[in-house]
Amino acid sequence: MTMEKTIAVIRGDGIGPEIIEQALRALDAAAARYGHRFHYVDADMGGCAIDRWGDPLPQAELDKCLGSDSVLLGAVGGPKWNGLPGDKRPEKGLLRLRAGLGVYSNNRPARIWPQLAAASPLKQEIVDRGIDFLIVRELIGGVYFGTHTTAVENGQRRAADIMSYTEQEIRRIGRIGFETARKRRGKLCSVEKSNVLDCSRLWKAVLHELAAEYPDVELSDMLVDNCAMQLVRDPSQFDVIVTENLFGDILSDEASMLTGSIGMIPSSSLGDTSRGLYEPIHGSAPDLAGTDQANPIGTILSAAMLLRYSFGLTAEADAMERAVSQVLDQGLRTGDIYDEAAPGCRKVGCREMGAAIVRQMQAG
Ligand code: NAD
């Protein structure tokens, strides 16, 4: 069935515009092959919005996203805006976008591509056990959305950030964890710090209440510090990890490195509607901006997730993911995944990688 959809596109800062360009080419290739029409609406967010509008996410730009069927984002931020006060920084635009879209569940798959097994920093024997898990991170609660204060007390500067969760916030993300595990290997690991934090004790209690509704899912608990260690010791033990915002932010970056490169990993953020926010998990990589060296695969795979989860276009998403795999089979590598010792590999830039994936999609 032919589909006509509008996608809000936030190119952002640093390598954002370069990687988004390649993802749009891949989306156009999917549209051409399957007879769909995708309309793109550019929206400003991050540093470029500060430069243009004096605000990291003006309401009019958020409205463009709310008026679209889904949202694709590159990355925001960079040294140019680092000196700004907290509520004027590019990252504030990102937090407001997530909250404005109501996307409370961030899903980040961590799996090793067989072609890149050697790029993992883990020992081969650990990689051989398999790395294929998914982190479900709560995205619009916890300390990132708490009250932030800085004051001077008794001649000393003091800063405080409040972490808080309601049981309703925990229950809705907990359900996503259980539902996701049910569609995979049926194992859910709830990660918290219940030996110290009240928020974590509530988290654990609510997850165990929910477990009664999902008898087919095996629930386990793990303290976040132990989880950071277990991810390196034996990642094969994990299927789905569900955790709160701050812990999920840190653990998912750790998980990305296990698979070889942060440039390969997509993410989806969803709430209660089909409109989602799709973005690679890396930042704006200012060190690579404008050099045509960025890996566009994380963004292209994010576009594939958009097709799959927001539009229900499974065959199109499969085709995009297959094209990525075939291009890796052909030995094409951007700098971050290039290993000069690996036979048959060729280093390419961001544009050439994108073009090769598009060619593969056209070839079918
Ligand atoms: P980063 O993810 O931008 O970069 C970390 C390292 O990974 C760098 O060496 C970079 O070159 C490399 N890298 C990242 N993406 C890559 C890609 N696609 N291909 C090849 N290599 C890649 O993290 P950082 O340096 O800590 O942050 C840079 C800026 O990005 C900061 O302003 C930060 O606040 C912002 N940031 C934004 C987001 C977002 O937009 N969602 C997320 C994280 C960081």
Short mmCIF file of C-alpha atoms and ligand atoms in Angstrom, two decimals:
data_model
loop_
_atom_site.label_atom_id
_atom_site.label_comp_id
_atom_site.label_asym_id
_atom_site.label_seq_id
_atom_site.Cartn_x
_atom_site.Cartn_y
_atom_site.Cartn_z
CA MET A 1 0.00 0.00 0.00
CA THR A 2 1.34 3.41 -1.00
CA MET A 3 1.95 5.74 1.90
CA GLU A 4 2.26 9.52 2.02
CA LYS A 5 3.96 10.76 5.18
CA THR A 6 5.57 13.90 6.54
CA ILE A 7 8.83 13.59 8.44
CA ALA A 8 10.23 16.49 10.47
CA VAL A 9 13.99 16.57 9.95
CA ILE A 10 16.33 18.13 12.49
CA ARG A 11 19.81 18.28 10.99
CA GLY A 12 21.34 19.95 14.04
CA ASP A 13 25.03 20.73 14.53
CA GLY A 14 28.48 19.29 13.82
CA ILE A 15 28.19 16.14 11.71
CA GLY A 16 24.37 16.26 12.03
CA PRO A 17 23.69 17.73 8.54
CA GLU A 18 26.15 15.29 6.85
CA ILE A 19 24.69 12.11 8.36
CA ILE A 20 21.09 13.27 7.91
CA GLU A 21 21.74 13.88 4.20
CA GLN A 22 22.68 10.22 3.76
CA ALA A 23 19.67 9.01 5.77
CA LEU A 24 17.33 11.10 3.57
CA ARG A 25 18.88 9.53 0.46
CA ALA A 26 18.20 6.09 1.93
CA LEU A 27 14.60 7.07 2.77
CA ASP A 28 14.14 8.39 -0.79
CA ALA A 29 15.48 5.09 -2.15
CA ALA A 30 12.95 3.19 0.00
CA ALA A 31 10.14 5.50 -1.17
CA ALA A 32 11.11 5.06 -4.84
CA ARG A 33 11.36 1.29 -4.58
CA TYR A 34 8.09 0.75 -2.69
CA GLY A 35 6.04 3.61 -4.18
CA HIS A 36 5.71 5.86 -1.11
CA ARG A 37 5.94 9.65 -0.81
CA PHE A 38 7.87 11.16 2.08
CA HIS A 39 7.73 14.93 2.60
CA TYR A 40 10.50 16.44 4.69
CA VAL A 41 9.97 19.49 6.91
CA ASP A 42 13.18 21.05 8.23
CA ALA A 43 13.09 22.08 11.89
CA ASP A 44 15.82 23.89 13.81
CA MET A 45 17.00 22.61 17.17
CA GLY A 46 20.23 22.91 19.12
CA GLY A 47 23.12 25.25 18.42
CA CYS A 48 21.86 26.24 14.97
CA ALA A 49 18.53 27.28 16.53
CA ILE A 50 20.37 29.33 19.17
CA ASP A 51 22.31 31.10 16.40
CA ARG A 52 19.21 31.72 14.31
CA TRP A 53 16.46 32.24 16.89
CA GLY A 54 18.27 32.78 20.22
CA ASP A 55 16.53 29.69 21.62
CA PRO A 56 17.57 25.98 21.36
CA LEU A 57 14.00 24.94 20.49
CA PRO A 58 11.55 27.73 19.63
CA GLN A 59 7.88 26.73 19.95
CA ALA A 60 7.38 27.12 16.17
CA GLU A 61 10.08 24.49 15.52
CA LEU A 62 8.58 22.10 18.10
CA ASP A 63 5.19 22.66 16.42
CA LYS A 64 6.67 21.50 13.08
CA CYS A 65 7.64 18.24 14.81
CA LEU A 66 4.25 17.88 16.49
CA GLY A 67 2.58 18.45 13.10
CA SER A 68 4.58 15.68 11.39
CA ASP A 69 4.08 11.92 11.32
CA SER A 70 7.53 11.32 12.81
CA VAL A 71 10.83 13.02 13.56
CA LEU A 72 14.38 12.22 12.39
CA LEU A 73 17.26 13.91 14.23
CA GLY A 74 21.01 14.12 13.51
CA ALA A 75 22.81 15.47 16.57
CA VAL A 76 23.16 18.76 18.42
CA GLY A 77 25.74 20.63 20.46
CA GLY A 78 29.35 21.67 20.18
CA PRO A 79 32.08 23.75 21.81
CA LYS A 80 30.70 26.99 20.35
CA TRP A 81 27.73 26.86 22.76
CA ASN A 82 29.45 25.26 25.79
CA GLY A 83 29.76 28.54 27.71
CA LEU A 84 26.01 29.27 27.68
CA PRO A 85 23.90 28.92 30.85
CA GLY A 86 22.20 25.52 31.34
CA ASP A 87 18.74 26.45 30.06
CA LYS A 88 20.14 28.11 26.91
CA ARG A 89 22.37 25.21 25.81
CA PRO A 90 21.67 23.01 22.77
CA GLU A 91 21.06 19.95 24.98
CA LYS A 92 18.16 21.80 26.64
CA GLY A 93 16.48 21.86 23.23
CA LEU A 94 16.83 18.08 23.06
CA LEU A 95 15.29 17.59 26.50
CA ARG A 96 12.41 19.93 25.58
CA LEU A 97 11.88 18.12 22.28
CA ARG A 98 11.64 14.72 24.02
CA ALA A 99 9.25 16.11 26.64
CA GLY A 100 7.21 18.03 24.01
CA LEU A 101 6.79 14.89 21.91
CA GLY A 102 5.97 12.87 25.05
CA VAL A 103 8.47 10.18 24.07
CA TYR A 104 9.21 8.51 27.40
CA SER A 105 10.76 5.28 26.12
CA ASN A 106 14.17 5.28 24.45
CA ASN A 107 15.14 1.98 22.85
CA ARG A 108 18.73 1.30 21.92
CA PRO A 109 19.67 -2.03 20.41
CA ALA A 110 23.24 -3.23 21.00
CA ARG A 111 24.20 -6.04 18.69
CA ILE A 112 27.40 -6.98 17.04
CA TRP A 113 27.50 -7.08 13.25
CA PRO A 114 29.41 -10.25 12.32
CA GLN A 115 31.44 -8.25 9.77
CA LEU A 116 32.66 -5.99 12.60
CA ALA A 117 33.30 -8.57 15.32
CA ALA A 118 36.99 -7.65 15.35
CA ALA A 119 36.13 -3.99 16.07
CA SER A 120 34.81 -4.83 19.55
CA PRO A 121 37.32 -4.03 22.29
CA LEU A 122 36.21 -7.20 24.12
CA LYS A 123 38.17 -10.46 23.96
CA GLN A 124 37.14 -12.68 21.05
CA GLU A 125 35.94 -15.44 23.40
CA ILE A 126 33.44 -12.99 24.98
CA VAL A 127 32.28 -11.67 21.59
CA ASP A 128 31.82 -15.27 20.38
CA ARG A 129 29.22 -15.85 23.11
CA GLY A 130 27.06 -13.28 21.29
CA ILE A 131 26.09 -9.64 21.89
CA ASP A 132 22.44 -8.93 21.14
CA PHE A 133 20.49 -6.98 23.72
CA LEU A 134 18.37 -3.88 23.95
CA ILE A 135 18.34 -1.10 26.53
CA VAL A 136 14.97 0.47 27.31
CA ARG A 137 15.72 3.80 28.96
CA GLU A 138 13.18 6.07 30.65
CA LEU A 139 13.60 9.38 28.82
CA ILE A 140 11.57 12.21 30.29
CA GLY A 141 11.81 11.78 34.05
CA GLY A 142 14.41 11.44 36.79
CA VAL A 143 17.25 13.79 37.59
CA TYR A 144 17.50 15.30 34.07
CA PHE A 145 13.99 16.67 34.51
CA GLY A 146 14.21 17.47 38.23
CA THR A 147 14.76 20.83 39.89
CA HIS A 148 18.26 22.20 39.35
CA THR A 149 19.62 24.82 41.73
CA THR A 150 22.93 26.51 42.30
CA ALA A 151 23.39 28.75 45.33
CA VAL A 152 26.03 30.16 47.64
CA GLU A 153 25.73 28.93 51.22
CA ASN A 154 28.13 29.97 53.98
CA GLY A 155 30.49 31.35 51.35
CA GLN A 156 30.52 28.05 49.42
CA ARG A 157 28.92 27.33 46.06
CA ARG A 158 26.46 24.48 46.24
CA ALA A 159 24.56 22.77 43.41
CA ALA A 160 21.63 20.35 43.66
CA ASP A 161 19.75 18.27 41.09
CA ILE A 162 16.64 16.47 42.30
CA MET A 163 15.84 12.95 41.08
CA SER A 164 12.20 11.98 41.36
CA TYR A 165 9.87 9.37 39.85
CA THR A 166 6.16 8.71 40.25
CA GLU A 167 4.92 5.13 40.18
CA GLN A 168 2.96 5.96 37.01
CA GLU A 169 6.18 7.03 35.24
CA ILE A 170 7.87 3.81 36.32
CA ARG A 171 4.90 1.62 35.41
CA ARG A 172 4.60 2.88 31.82
CA ILE A 173 8.31 2.36 31.05
CA GLY A 174 8.24 -0.94 32.94
CA ARG A 175 5.45 -2.14 30.65
CA ILE A 176 7.55 -1.26 27.59
CA GLY A 177 10.36 -3.35 29.09
CA PHE A 178 8.12 -6.37 29.62
CA GLU A 179 6.43 -6.03 26.20
CA THR A 180 9.81 -5.74 24.48
CA ALA A 181 11.21 -8.76 26.31
CA ARG A 182 8.10 -10.74 25.38
CA LYS A 183 8.86 -10.11 21.67
CA ARG A 184 12.50 -11.15 22.09
CA ARG A 185 13.98 -13.90 24.29
CA GLY A 186 11.70 -13.28 27.29
CA LYS A 187 14.35 -11.99 29.73
CA LEU A 188 14.07 -8.59 31.42
CA CYS A 189 16.77 -7.17 33.69
CA SER A 190 15.68 -4.19 35.79
CA VAL A 191 18.67 -2.00 36.65
CA GLU A 192 18.62 0.36 39.64
CA LYS A 193 20.49 1.38 42.80
CA SER A 194 17.99 0.18 45.40
CA ASN A 195 20.64 -0.28 48.07
CA VAL A 196 20.98 3.54 48.24
CA LEU A 197 18.19 5.44 46.45
CA ASP A 198 14.50 5.70 47.34
CA CYS A 199 13.70 6.26 43.64
CA SER A 200 15.29 2.89 42.91
CA ARG A 201 13.40 1.13 45.73
CA LEU A 202 10.13 2.40 44.24
CA TRP A 203 11.35 1.40 40.77
CA LYS A 204 12.09 -2.16 41.93
CA ALA A 205 8.76 -2.51 43.79
CA VAL A 206 6.73 -1.36 40.75
CA LEU A 207 8.65 -3.64 38.36
CA HIS A 208 7.88 -6.63 40.62
CA GLU A 209 4.19 -5.67 40.82
CA LEU A 210 4.09 -5.61 37.00
CA ALA A 211 5.82 -9.00 36.77
CA ALA A 212 2.58 -10.70 37.85
CA GLU A 213 1.00 -9.56 34.54
CA TYR A 214 3.86 -11.03 32.48
CA PRO A 215 4.38 -14.59 33.75
CA ASP A 216 6.07 -15.49 30.44
CA VAL A 217 8.88 -12.96 31.07
CA GLU A 218 11.73 -13.78 33.45
CA LEU A 219 12.45 -10.67 35.56
CA SER A 220 15.79 -10.15 37.31
CA ASP A 221 17.22 -7.20 39.26
CA MET A 222 20.71 -5.77 39.04
CA LEU A 223 22.42 -2.83 40.72
CA VAL A 224 23.67 -0.30 38.20
CA ASP A 225 27.32 -0.54 39.27
CA ASN A 226 27.22 -4.32 38.87
CA CYS A 227 25.51 -3.91 35.47
CA ALA A 228 28.31 -1.62 34.24
CA MET A 229 30.73 -4.42 35.12
CA GLN A 230 28.61 -7.31 33.78
CA LEU A 231 28.23 -5.59 30.41
CA VAL A 232 31.98 -5.93 29.93
CA ARG A 233 32.38 -9.32 31.66
CA ASP A 234 29.59 -11.18 29.85
CA PRO A 235 27.13 -9.16 27.72
CA SER A 236 25.62 -12.40 26.35
CA GLN A 237 23.60 -12.74 29.61
CA PHE A 238 21.37 -9.77 28.64
CA ASP A 239 18.24 -9.72 26.49
CA VAL A 240 16.36 -6.54 27.54
CA ILE A 241 17.58 -4.08 30.18
CA VAL A 242 15.10 -1.53 31.54
CA THR A 243 16.39 1.39 33.55
CA GLU A 244 15.85 5.04 34.50
CA ASN A 245 17.08 8.06 32.57
CA LEU A 246 20.55 8.79 34.02
CA PHE A 247 21.61 5.13 34.38
CA GLY A 248 20.33 4.40 30.86
CA ASP A 249 22.27 7.31 29.39
CA ILE A 250 25.55 5.99 30.77
CA LEU A 251 24.99 2.25 30.26
CA SER A 252 23.86 2.66 26.65
CA ASP A 253 27.06 4.51 25.73
CA GLU A 254 29.06 1.72 27.37
CA ALA A 255 26.99 -0.86 25.48
CA SER A 256 27.56 0.92 22.16
CA MET A 257 31.31 0.57 22.50
CA LEU A 258 31.03 -3.21 23.03
CA THR A 259 29.68 -3.50 19.52
CA GLY A 260 32.56 -1.66 17.86
CA SER A 261 31.58 1.93 17.20
CA ILE A 262 29.14 4.48 18.53
CA GLY A 263 28.60 5.50 14.88
CA MET A 264 26.71 2.27 14.13
CA ILE A 265 23.93 2.47 16.71
CA PRO A 266 20.43 3.79 16.07
CA SER A 267 17.72 4.60 18.58
CA SER A 268 14.00 5.10 18.71
CA SER A 269 12.07 7.12 21.28
CA LEU A 270 8.37 6.48 21.55
CA GLY A 271 5.42 7.50 23.71
CA ASP A 272 1.76 6.66 23.43
CA THR A 273 1.37 7.57 19.72
CA SER A 274 3.04 6.28 16.57
CA ARG A 275 4.99 9.55 16.18
CA GLY A 276 8.48 8.86 17.42
CA LEU A 277 11.88 10.52 17.57
CA TYR A 278 14.65 8.63 15.78
CA GLU A 279 18.34 9.48 16.14
CA PRO A 280 21.77 7.87 16.24
CA ILE A 281 23.01 7.57 19.80
CA HIS A 282 26.19 9.55 19.21
CA GLY A 283 26.65 13.30 19.52
CA SER A 284 27.62 15.95 17.00
CA ALA A 285 31.30 14.82 16.84
CA PRO A 286 32.70 18.35 16.36
CA ASP A 287 36.13 16.77 15.68
CA LEU A 288 34.75 15.27 12.44
CA ALA A 289 32.32 17.99 11.35
CA GLY A 290 32.74 19.05 7.72
CA THR A 291 35.41 16.42 6.97
CA ASP A 292 33.19 13.77 5.32
CA GLN A 293 34.53 11.18 7.78
CA ALA A 294 31.43 10.54 9.92
CA ASN A 295 29.77 7.14 9.85
CA PRO A 296 26.17 7.65 8.61
CA ILE A 297 25.05 4.07 9.42
CA GLY A 298 23.63 4.85 12.90
CA THR A 299 21.41 7.52 11.31
CA ILE A 300 20.42 5.32 8.36
CA LEU A 301 19.47 2.52 10.79
CA SER A 302 17.50 5.11 12.80
CA ALA A 303 15.58 5.93 9.60
CA ALA A 304 14.93 2.19 9.20
CA MET A 305 13.54 2.11 12.76
CA LEU A 306 11.31 5.08 11.87
CA LEU A 307 9.85 3.15 8.93
CA ARG A 308 9.35 0.05 11.06
CA TYR A 309 7.92 1.52 14.28
CA SER A 310 6.17 4.75 13.21
CA PHE A 311 4.90 3.74 9.76
CA GLY A 312 4.73 -0.06 10.09
CA LEU A 313 6.81 -0.45 6.89
CA THR A 314 8.55 -3.70 7.76
CA ALA A 315 9.74 -4.74 4.28
CA GLU A 316 11.18 -1.26 3.65
CA ALA A 317 13.01 -1.26 7.01
CA ASP A 318 14.32 -4.79 6.34
CA ALA A 319 15.59 -3.65 2.92
CA MET A 320 17.47 -0.72 4.44
CA GLU A 321 19.07 -2.89 7.14
CA ARG A 322 19.96 -5.54 4.55
CA ALA A 323 21.62 -2.89 2.36
CA VAL A 324 23.79 -1.83 5.32
CA SER A 325 24.80 -5.43 5.93
CA GLN A 326 25.62 -5.99 2.24
CA VAL A 327 27.79 -2.88 2.08
CA LEU A 328 29.69 -4.09 5.16
CA ASP A 329 30.05 -7.47 3.41
CA GLN A 330 31.64 -5.63 0.48
CA GLY A 331 34.30 -4.32 2.90
CA LEU A 332 33.35 -0.62 2.88
CA ARG A 333 34.28 1.04 6.17
CA THR A 334 34.21 4.59 7.50
CA GLY A 335 37.23 5.56 9.62
CA ASP A 336 35.65 4.58 12.96
CA ILE A 337 35.17 0.94 11.87
CA TYR A 338 38.15 0.64 9.56
CA ASP A 339 40.80 -1.90 10.48
CA GLU A 340 43.77 -1.78 8.12
CA ALA A 341 44.75 -5.31 9.16
CA ALA A 342 41.40 -6.71 7.96
CA PRO A 343 41.72 -8.10 4.42
CA GLY A 344 39.46 -6.74 1.67
CA CYS A 345 38.38 -3.58 3.53
CA ARG A 346 38.37 -0.11 1.99
CA LYS A 347 38.12 3.17 3.87
CA VAL A 348 35.38 5.47 2.57
CA GLY A 349 33.84 8.78 3.56
CA CYS A 350 30.34 9.56 4.81
CA ARG A 351 28.98 10.38 1.32
CA GLU A 352 30.45 7.29 -0.33
CA MET A 353 29.08 5.04 2.42
CA GLY A 354 25.63 6.59 1.98
CA ALA A 355 25.80 6.24 -1.82
CA ALA A 356 26.81 2.57 -1.56
CA ILE A 357 23.85 1.82 0.74
CA VAL A 358 21.47 3.61 -1.65
CA ARG A 359 22.87 1.65 -4.63
CA GLN A 360 22.35 -1.57 -2.73
CA MET A 361 18.74 -0.62 -1.96
CA GLN A 362 18.11 0.18 -5.62
CA ALA A 363 19.62 -3.16 -6.65
CA GLY A 364 17.25 -4.96 -4.27
P1 NAD B 1 30.20 12.32 20.36
O1 NAD B 1 29.30 11.15 20.32
O2 NAD B 1 29.84 13.48 19.49
O3 NAD B 1 31.69 11.87 19.98
C1 NAD B 1 32.40 10.89 20.75
C2 NAD B 1 33.47 10.26 19.84
O4 NAD B 1 32.84 9.40 18.88
C3 NAD B 1 34.27 11.29 19.03
O5 NAD B 1 35.59 10.82 18.91
C4 NAD B 1 33.61 11.28 17.68
O6 NAD B 1 34.46 11.62 16.61
C5 NAD B 1 33.14 9.82 17.56
N1 NAD B 1 31.91 9.73 16.76
C6 NAD B 1 30.68 10.12 17.14
N2 NAD B 1 29.80 9.91 16.15
C7 NAD B 1 30.50 9.37 15.13
C8 NAD B 1 30.15 8.93 13.81
N3 NAD B 1 28.90 9.01 13.35
N4 NAD B 1 31.13 8.45 13.03
C9 NAD B 1 32.38 8.35 13.47
N5 NAD B 1 32.78 8.74 14.70
C10 NAD B 1 31.84 9.24 15.52
O7 NAD B 1 30.29 12.78 21.89
P2 NAD B 1 31.00 14.05 22.56
O8 NAD B 1 32.30 14.35 21.86
O9 NAD B 1 31.02 13.76 23.99
O10 NAD B 1 29.99 15.25 22.32
C11 NAD B 1 30.10 16.19 21.26
C12 NAD B 1 28.89 17.11 21.32
O11 NAD B 1 27.69 16.36 21.06
C13 NAD B 1 28.67 17.76 22.70
O12 NAD B 1 28.27 19.09 22.50
C14 NAD B 1 27.56 16.92 23.32
O13 NAD B 1 26.80 17.66 24.27
C15 NAD B 1 26.73 16.59 22.10
N6 NAD B 1 25.89 15.39 22.24
C16 NAD B 1 24.72 15.42 21.57
C17 NAD B 1 23.90 14.30 21.57
C18 NAD B 1 22.63 14.33 20.77
O14 NAD B 1 22.46 15.22 19.96
N7 NAD B 1 21.74 13.39 20.95
C19 NAD B 1 24.32 13.14 22.25
C20 NAD B 1 25.55 13.13 22.89
C21 NAD B 1 26.34 14.27 22.87
#
